[in-house]
Tab-separated table of C-alpha atoms in Angstrom:
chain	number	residue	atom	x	y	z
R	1	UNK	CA	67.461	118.794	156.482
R	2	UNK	CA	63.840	118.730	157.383
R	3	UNK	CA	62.046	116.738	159.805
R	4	UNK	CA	60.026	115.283	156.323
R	5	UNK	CA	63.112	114.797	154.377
R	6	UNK	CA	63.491	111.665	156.816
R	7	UNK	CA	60.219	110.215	156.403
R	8	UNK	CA	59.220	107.189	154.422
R	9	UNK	CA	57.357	107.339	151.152
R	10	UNK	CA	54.282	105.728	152.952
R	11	UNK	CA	55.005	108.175	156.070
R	12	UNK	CA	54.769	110.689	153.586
R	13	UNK	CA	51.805	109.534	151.774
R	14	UNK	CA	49.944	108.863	155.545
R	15	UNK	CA	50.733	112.546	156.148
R	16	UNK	CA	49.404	113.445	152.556
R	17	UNK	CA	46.254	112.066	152.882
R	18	UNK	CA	45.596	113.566	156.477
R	19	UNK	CA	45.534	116.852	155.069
R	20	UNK	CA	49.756	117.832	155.320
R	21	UNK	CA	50.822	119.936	152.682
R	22	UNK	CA	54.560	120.214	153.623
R	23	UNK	CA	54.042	115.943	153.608
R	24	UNK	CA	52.688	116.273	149.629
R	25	UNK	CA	56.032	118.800	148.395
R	26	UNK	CA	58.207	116.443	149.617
R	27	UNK	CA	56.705	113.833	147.868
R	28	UNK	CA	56.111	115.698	144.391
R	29	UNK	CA	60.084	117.028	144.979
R	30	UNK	CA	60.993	113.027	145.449
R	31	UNK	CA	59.164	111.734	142.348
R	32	UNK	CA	59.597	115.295	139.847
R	33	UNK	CA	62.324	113.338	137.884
R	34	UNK	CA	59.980	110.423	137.205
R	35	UNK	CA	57.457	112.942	136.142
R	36	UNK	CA	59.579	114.536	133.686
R	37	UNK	CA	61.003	111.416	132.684
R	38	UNK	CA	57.956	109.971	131.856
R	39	UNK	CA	56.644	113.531	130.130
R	40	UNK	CA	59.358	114.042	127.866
R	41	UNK	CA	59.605	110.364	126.148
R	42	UNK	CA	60.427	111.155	122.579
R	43	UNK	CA	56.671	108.955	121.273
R	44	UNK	CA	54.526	111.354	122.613
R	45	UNK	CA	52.993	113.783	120.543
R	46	UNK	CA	51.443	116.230	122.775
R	47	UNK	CA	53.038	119.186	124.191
R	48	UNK	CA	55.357	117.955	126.724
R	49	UNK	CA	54.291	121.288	129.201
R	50	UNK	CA	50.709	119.482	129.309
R	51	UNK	CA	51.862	115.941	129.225
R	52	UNK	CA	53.779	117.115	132.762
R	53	UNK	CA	50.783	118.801	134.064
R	54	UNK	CA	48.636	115.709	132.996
R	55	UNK	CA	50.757	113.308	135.104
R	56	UNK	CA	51.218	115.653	137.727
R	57	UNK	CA	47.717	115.172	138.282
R	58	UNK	CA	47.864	111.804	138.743
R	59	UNK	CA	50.529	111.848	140.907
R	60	UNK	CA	48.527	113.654	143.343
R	61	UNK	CA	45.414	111.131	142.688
R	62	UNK	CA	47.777	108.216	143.264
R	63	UNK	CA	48.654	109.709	146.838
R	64	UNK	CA	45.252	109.219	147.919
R	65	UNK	CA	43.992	106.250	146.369
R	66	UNK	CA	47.753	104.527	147.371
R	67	UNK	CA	46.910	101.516	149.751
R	68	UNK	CA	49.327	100.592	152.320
R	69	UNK	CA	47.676	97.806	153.456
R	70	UNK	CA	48.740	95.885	149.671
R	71	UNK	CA	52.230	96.045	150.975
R	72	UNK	CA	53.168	97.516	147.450
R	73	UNK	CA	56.385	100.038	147.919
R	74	UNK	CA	54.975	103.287	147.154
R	75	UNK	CA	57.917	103.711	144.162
R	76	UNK	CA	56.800	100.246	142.415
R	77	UNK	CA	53.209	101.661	142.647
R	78	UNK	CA	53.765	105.351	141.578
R	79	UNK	CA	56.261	104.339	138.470
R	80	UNK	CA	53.164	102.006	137.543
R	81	UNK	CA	50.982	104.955	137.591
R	82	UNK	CA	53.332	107.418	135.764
R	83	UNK	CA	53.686	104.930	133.195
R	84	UNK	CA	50.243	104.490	132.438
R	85	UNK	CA	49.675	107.900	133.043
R	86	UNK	CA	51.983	108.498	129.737
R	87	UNK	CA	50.218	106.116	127.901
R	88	UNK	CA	46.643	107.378	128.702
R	89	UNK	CA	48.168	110.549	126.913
R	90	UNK	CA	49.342	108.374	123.591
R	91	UNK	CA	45.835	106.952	123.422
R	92	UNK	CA	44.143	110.434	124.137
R	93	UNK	CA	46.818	111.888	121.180
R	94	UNK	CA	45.427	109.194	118.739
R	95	UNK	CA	41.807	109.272	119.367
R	96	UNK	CA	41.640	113.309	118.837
């Protein structure tokens, strides 16, 4: 076990946000299964490869614009963002 493994999701996301890579996998390997989760709901037209890449990508943006000083747990705040994420794709899906 790693020295990250033991970290806090708000250790993890100070770390992040300074610039530590090794700080960023650990988070991404925490929070993959919400990802996919979230990807691979059965509504959701598009192809569930981009939908995964999609909310990747906003995982990553969530890191840095994540504000400790709300007191929100990181894991309330990133399943909020995954979730409308998902739905961002629906309404991108329907618009096309």
């Amino acid at each position: 076990m790693n020295q990250l493994q033991l970290c806090s999701d708000q250790d993890l996301v100070k770390k992040s946000n300074a610039g530590d890579k090794k700080a960023t996998e650990e988070l991404y390997h925490r929070y993959i299964g919400l990802i996919r989760k979230c990807a691979h709901q059965q509504h959701l037209m598009t192809e569930k490869s981009d939908v995964e890449a999609h909310l990747t990508l906003t995982f990553l943006e969530a890191i840095k614009q994540y504000d400790d000083a709300l007191h929100i747990p990181f894991a309330g705040f990133i399943q909020s963002r995954m979730h409308f994420g998902a739905l961002r794709v629906i309404n991108d899906d329907f618009v096309e």
